[in-house]
Coordinates of N, CA and C in Angstrom, one line a residue:
X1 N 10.2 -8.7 -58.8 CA 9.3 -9.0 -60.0 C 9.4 -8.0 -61.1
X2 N 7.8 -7.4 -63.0 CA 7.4 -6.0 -64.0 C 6.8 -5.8 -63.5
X3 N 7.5 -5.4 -62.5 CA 7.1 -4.5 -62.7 C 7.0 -3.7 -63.5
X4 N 7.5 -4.2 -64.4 CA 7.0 -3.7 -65.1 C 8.2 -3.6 -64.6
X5 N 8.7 -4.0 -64.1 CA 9.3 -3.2 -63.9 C 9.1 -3.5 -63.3
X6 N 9.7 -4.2 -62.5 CA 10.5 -3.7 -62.6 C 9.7 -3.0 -62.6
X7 N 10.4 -1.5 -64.6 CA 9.8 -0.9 -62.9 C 9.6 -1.8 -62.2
X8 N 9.5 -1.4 -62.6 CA 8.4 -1.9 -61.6 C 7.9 -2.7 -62.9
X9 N 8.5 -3.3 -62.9 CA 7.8 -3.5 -64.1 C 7.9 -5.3 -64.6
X10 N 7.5 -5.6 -64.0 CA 6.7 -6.9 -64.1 C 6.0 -7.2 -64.9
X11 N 6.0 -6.1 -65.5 CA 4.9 -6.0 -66.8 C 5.7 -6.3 -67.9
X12 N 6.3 -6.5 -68.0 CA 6.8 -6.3 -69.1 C 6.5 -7.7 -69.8
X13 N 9.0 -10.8 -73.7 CA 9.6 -11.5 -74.3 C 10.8 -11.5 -75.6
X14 N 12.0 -11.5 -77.7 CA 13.1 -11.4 -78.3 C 13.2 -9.8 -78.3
X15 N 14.6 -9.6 -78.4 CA 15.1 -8.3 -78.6 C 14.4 -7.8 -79.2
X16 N 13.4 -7.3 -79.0 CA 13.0 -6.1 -80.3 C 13.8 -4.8 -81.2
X17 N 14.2 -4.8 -82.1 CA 15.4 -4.0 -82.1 C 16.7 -3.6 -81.7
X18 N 17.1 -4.7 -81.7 CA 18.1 -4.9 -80.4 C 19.4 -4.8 -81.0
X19 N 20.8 -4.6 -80.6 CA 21.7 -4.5 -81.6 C 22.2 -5.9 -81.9
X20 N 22.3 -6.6 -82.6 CA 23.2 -7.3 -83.0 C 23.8 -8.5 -81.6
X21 N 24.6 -8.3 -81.1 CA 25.1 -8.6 -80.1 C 24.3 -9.3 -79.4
X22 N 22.9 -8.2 -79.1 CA 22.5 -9.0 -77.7 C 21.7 -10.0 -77.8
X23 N 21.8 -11.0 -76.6 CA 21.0 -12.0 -76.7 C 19.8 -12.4 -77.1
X24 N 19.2 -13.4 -77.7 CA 17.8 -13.3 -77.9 C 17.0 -13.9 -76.7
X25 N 16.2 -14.1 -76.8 CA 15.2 -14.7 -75.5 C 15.2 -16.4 -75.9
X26 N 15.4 -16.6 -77.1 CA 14.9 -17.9 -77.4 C 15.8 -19.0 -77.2
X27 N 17.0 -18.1 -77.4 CA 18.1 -19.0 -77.0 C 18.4 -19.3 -75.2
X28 N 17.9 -18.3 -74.0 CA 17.8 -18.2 -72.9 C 16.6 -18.9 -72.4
X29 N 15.8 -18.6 -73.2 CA 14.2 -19.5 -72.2 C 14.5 -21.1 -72.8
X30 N 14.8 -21.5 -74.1 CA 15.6 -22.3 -74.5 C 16.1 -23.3 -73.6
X31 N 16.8 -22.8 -72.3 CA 18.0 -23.5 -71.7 C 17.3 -23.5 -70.7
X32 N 15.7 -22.9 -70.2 CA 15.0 -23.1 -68.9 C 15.9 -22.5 -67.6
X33 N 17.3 -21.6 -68.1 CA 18.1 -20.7 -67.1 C 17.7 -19.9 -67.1
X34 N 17.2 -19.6 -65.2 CA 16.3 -18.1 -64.9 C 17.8 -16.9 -65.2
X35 N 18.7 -17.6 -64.8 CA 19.8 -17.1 -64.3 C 20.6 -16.6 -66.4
X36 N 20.2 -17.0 -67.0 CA 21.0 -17.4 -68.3 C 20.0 -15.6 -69.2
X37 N 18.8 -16.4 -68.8 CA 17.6 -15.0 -69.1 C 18.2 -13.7 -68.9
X38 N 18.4 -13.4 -67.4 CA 18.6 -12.4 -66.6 C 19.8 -11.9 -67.6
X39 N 20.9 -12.6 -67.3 CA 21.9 -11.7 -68.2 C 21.6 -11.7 -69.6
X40 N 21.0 -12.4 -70.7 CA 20.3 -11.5 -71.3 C 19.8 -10.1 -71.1
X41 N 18.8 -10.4 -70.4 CA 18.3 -9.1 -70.1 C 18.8 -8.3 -69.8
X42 N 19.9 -7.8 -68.7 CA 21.0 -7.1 -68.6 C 22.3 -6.4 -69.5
X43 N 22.2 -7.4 -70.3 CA 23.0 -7.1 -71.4 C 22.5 -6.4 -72.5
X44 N 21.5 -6.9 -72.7 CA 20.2 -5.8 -73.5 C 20.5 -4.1 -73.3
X45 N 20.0 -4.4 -71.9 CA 19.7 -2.9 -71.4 C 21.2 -2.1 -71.3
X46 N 22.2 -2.9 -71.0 CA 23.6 -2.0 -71.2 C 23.9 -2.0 -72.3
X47 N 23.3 -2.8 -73.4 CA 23.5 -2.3 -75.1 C 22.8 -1.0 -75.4
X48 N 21.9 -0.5 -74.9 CA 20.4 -0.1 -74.9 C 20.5 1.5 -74.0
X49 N 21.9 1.7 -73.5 CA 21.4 2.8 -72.9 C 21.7 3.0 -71.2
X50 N 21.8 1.9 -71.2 CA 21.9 1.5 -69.3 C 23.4 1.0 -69.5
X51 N 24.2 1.4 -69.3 CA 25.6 1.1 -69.0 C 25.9 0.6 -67.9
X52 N 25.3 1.0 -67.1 CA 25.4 1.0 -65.9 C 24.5 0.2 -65.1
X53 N 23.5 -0.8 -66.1 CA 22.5 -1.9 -65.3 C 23.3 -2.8 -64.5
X54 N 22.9 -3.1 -63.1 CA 23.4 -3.8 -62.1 C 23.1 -5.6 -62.6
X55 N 23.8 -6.2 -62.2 CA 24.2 -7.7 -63.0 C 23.1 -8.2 -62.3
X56 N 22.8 -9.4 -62.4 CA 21.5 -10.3 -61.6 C 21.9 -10.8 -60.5
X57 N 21.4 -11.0 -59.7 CA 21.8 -11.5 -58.4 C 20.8 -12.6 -58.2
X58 N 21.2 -13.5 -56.8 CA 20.6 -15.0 -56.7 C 20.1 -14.2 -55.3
X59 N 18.4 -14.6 -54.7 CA 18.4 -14.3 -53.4 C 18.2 -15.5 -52.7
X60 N 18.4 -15.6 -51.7 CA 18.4 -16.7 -50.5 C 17.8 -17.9 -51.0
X61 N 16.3 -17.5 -51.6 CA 15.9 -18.7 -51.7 C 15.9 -19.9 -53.6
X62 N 17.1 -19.2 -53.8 CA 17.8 -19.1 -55.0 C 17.1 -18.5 -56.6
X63 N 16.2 -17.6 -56.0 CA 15.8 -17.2 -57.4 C 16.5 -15.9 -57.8
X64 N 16.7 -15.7 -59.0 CA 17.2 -14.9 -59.9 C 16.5 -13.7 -60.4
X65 N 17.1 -12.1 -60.3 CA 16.8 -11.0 -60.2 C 17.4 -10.2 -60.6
X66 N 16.8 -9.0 -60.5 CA 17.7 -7.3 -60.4 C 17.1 -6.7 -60.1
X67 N 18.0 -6.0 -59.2 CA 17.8 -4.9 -58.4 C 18.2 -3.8 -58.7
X68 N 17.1 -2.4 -59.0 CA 17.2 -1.4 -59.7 C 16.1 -0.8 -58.9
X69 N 16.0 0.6 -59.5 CA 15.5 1.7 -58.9 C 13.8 1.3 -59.6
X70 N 12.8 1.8 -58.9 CA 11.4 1.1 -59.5 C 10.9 2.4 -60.4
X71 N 11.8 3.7 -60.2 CA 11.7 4.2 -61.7 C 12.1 4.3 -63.1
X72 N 12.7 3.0 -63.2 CA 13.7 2.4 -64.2 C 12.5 1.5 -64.9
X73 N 12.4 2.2 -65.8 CA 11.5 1.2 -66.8 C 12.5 0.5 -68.3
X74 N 12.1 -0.1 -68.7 CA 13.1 -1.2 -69.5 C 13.3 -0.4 -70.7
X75 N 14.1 -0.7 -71.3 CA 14.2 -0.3 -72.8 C 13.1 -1.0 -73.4
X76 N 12.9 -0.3 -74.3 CA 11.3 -1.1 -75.5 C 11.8 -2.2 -75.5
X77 N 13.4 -2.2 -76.1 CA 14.1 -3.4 -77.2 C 14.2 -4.4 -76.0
X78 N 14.1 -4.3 -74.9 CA 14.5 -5.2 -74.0 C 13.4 -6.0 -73.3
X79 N 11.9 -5.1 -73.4 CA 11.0 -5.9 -72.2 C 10.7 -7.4 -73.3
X80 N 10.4 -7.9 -74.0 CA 10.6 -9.5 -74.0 C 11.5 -10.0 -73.5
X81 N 12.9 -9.7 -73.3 CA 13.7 -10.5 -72.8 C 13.6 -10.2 -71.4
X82 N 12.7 -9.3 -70.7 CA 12.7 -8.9 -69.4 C 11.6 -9.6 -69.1
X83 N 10.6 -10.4 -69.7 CA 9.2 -10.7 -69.3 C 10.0 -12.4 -69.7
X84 N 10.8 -12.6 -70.6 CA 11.1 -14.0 -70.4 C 11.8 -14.4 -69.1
X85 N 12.9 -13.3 -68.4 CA 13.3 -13.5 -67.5 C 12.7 -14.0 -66.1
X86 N 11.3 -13.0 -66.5 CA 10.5 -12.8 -64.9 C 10.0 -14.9 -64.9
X87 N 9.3 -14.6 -65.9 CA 8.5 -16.1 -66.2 C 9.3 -17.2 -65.9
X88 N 10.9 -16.9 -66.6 CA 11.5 -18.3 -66.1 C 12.2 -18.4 -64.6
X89 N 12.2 -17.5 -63.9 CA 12.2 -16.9 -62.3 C 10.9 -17.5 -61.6
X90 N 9.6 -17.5 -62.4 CA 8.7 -17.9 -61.8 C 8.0 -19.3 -61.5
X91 N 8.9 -19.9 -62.5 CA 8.4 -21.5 -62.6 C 8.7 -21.8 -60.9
X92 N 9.1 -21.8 -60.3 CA 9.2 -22.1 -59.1 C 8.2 -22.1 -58.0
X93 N 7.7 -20.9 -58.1 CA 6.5 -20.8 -57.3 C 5.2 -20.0 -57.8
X94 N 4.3 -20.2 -57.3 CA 3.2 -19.2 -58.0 C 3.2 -17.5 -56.9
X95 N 2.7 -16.8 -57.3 CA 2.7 -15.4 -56.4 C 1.3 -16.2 -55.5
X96 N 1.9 -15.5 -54.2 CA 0.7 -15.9 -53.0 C -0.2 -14.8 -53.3
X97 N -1.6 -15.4 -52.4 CA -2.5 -14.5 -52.8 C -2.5 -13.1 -52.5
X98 N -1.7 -12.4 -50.8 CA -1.3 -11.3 -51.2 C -0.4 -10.6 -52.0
X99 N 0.7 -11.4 -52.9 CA 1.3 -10.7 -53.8 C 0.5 -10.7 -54.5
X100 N -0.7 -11.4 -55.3 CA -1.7 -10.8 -56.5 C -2.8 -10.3 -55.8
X101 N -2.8 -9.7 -54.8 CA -3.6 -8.8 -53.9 C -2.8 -7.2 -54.3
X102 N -1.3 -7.2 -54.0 CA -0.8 -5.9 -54.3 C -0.4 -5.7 -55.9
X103 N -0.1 -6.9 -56.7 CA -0.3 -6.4 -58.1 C -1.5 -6.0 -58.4
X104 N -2.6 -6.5 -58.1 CA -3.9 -5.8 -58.9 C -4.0 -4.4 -58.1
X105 N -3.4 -3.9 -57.1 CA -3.6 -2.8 -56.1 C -2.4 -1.7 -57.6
X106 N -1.4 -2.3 -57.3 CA -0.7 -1.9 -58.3 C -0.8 -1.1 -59.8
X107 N -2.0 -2.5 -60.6 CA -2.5 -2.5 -61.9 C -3.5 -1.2 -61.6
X108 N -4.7 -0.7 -60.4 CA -5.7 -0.2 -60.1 C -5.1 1.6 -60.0
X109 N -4.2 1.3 -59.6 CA -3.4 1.8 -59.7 C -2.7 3.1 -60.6
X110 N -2.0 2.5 -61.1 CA -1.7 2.9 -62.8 C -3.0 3.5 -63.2
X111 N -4.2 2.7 -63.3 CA -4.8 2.7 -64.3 C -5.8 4.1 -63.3
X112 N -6.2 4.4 -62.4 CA -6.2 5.5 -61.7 C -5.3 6.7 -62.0
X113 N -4.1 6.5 -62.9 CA -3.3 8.1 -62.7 C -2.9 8.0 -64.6
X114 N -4.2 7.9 -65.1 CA -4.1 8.4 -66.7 C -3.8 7.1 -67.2
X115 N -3.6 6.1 -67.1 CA -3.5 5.1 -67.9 C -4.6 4.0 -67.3
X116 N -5.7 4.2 -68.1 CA -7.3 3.6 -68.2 C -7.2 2.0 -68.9
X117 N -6.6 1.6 -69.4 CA -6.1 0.0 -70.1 C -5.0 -0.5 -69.8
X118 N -3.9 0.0 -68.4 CA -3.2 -0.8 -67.8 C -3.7 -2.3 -67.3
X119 N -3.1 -3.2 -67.6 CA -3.7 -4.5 -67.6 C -3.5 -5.1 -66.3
X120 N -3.9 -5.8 -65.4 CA -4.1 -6.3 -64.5 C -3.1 -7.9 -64.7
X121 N -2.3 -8.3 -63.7 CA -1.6 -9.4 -63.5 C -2.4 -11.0 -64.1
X122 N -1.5 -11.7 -64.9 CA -1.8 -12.7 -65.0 C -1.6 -13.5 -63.8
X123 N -1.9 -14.7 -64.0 CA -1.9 -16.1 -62.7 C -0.5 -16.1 -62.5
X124 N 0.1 -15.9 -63.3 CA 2.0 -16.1 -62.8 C 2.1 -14.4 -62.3
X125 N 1.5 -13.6 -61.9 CA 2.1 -12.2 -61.5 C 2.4 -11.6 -62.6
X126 N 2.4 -11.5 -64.3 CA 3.6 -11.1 -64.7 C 2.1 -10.3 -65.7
X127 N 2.5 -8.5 -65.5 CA 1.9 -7.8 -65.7 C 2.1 -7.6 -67.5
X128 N 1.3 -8.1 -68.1 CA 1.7 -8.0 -69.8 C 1.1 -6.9 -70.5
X129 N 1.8 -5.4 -70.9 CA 1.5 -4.8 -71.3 C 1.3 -4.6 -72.7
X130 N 0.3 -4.1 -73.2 CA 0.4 -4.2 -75.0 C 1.0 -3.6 -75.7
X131 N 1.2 -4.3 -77.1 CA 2.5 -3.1 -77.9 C 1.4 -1.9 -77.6
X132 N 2.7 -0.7 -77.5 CA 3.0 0.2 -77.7 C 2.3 0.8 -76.6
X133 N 1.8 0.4 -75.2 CA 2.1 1.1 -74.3 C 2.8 1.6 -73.7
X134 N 4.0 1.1 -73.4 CA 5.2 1.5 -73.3 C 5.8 2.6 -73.9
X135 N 5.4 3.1 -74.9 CA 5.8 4.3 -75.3 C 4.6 5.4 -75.1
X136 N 3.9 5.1 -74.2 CA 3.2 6.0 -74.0 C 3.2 7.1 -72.8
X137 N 3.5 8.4 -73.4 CA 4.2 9.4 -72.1 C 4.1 9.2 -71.0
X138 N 2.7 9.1 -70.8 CA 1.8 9.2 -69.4 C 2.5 7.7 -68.0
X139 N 3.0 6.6 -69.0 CA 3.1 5.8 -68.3 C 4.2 5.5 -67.0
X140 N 5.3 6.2 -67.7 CA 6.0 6.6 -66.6 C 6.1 7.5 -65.5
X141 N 5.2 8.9 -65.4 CA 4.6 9.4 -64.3 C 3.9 8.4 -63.9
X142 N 3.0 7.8 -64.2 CA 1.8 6.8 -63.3 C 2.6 5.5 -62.9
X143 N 4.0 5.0 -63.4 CA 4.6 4.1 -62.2 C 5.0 4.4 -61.5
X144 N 6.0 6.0 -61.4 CA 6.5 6.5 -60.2 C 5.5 6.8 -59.5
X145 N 4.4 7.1 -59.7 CA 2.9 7.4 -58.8 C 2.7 6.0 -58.1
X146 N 2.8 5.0 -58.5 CA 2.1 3.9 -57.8 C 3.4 3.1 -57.1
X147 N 4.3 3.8 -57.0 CA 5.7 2.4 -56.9 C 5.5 2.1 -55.6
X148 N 4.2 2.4 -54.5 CA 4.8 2.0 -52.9 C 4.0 0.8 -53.5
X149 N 3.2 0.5 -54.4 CA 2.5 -0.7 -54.9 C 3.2 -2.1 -55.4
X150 N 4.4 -0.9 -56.4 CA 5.5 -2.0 -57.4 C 5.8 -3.0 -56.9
X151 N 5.2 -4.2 -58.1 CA 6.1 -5.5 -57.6 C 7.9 -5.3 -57.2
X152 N 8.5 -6.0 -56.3 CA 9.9 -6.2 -56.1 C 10.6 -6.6 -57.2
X153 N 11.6 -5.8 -57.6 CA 12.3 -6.1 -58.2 C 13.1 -7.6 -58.4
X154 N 13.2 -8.5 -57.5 CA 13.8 -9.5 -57.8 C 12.7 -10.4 -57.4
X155 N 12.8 -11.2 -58.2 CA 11.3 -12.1 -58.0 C 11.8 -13.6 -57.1
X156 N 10.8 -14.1 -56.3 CA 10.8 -14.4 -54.5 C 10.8 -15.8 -55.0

């Protein structure tokens, strides 16, 4: 799952400053491809700094992901196209009640280790953080502090 990430970050819709090249979200949510998103998103982040972002993968029960480290938080320019991805991954099922048992554990979380307005999961899981959190120092100590919480990286 944004976690935000992914991160964990589940939290995390168009390129925000994005170069040129990379895809936008509208053209990907567009086509209702979880799978079409993802490499967006991917492509983003290897425009972005991550050269090395691992491609999306399909899990068993054919939903669309990536699998990364849960202290890998998104590029700025990329979390819309990382929160379009999550959402269009999600039309399939809703999170059971203990996955929005461990995202609010998650959200309680965060907002326990210096970040006081980390927001709590919507009904689809998908943790929407406000501009310009994300650039806030504190936020990335406090995911690596909560990651035995972090949603999974590839959404179920």
């Amino acid at each position: 799952m944004l976690a935000v990430l992914a991160v964990a970050v589940f939290a995390v819709g168009a390129c925000k400053g994005a170069p040129a090249n990379s895809a936008s979200p509208t053209t990907a949510a567009s086509t209702g491809d979880a799978h079409t998103s993802w490499v967006s998103y991917v492509q983003c982040m290897r425009n972005n700094g991550h050269p090395d972002f691992p491609d999306p993968t399909q899990d068993s029960q054919g939903q669309w992901g990536v699998s990364v480290d849960t202290a890998t938080v998104p590029t700025p320019a990329c979390e819309d196209l990382l929160r379009t991805a999550l959402r269009a991954s999600r039309v399939k099922r809703e999170p059971t009640a203990a996955e929005m048992a461990r995202l609010r554990q998650y959200s309680q979380c965060v907002r326990d280790h210096d970040m006081p307005n980390y927001p709590d999961p919507g009904t689809d899981g998908v943790i929407d953080m406000p501009e310009g959190m994300r650039d806030d120092p504190k936020l990335g100590p406090a995911l690596v502090a909560c990651q035995q919480y972090a949603p999974p990286q590839e959404p179920k």
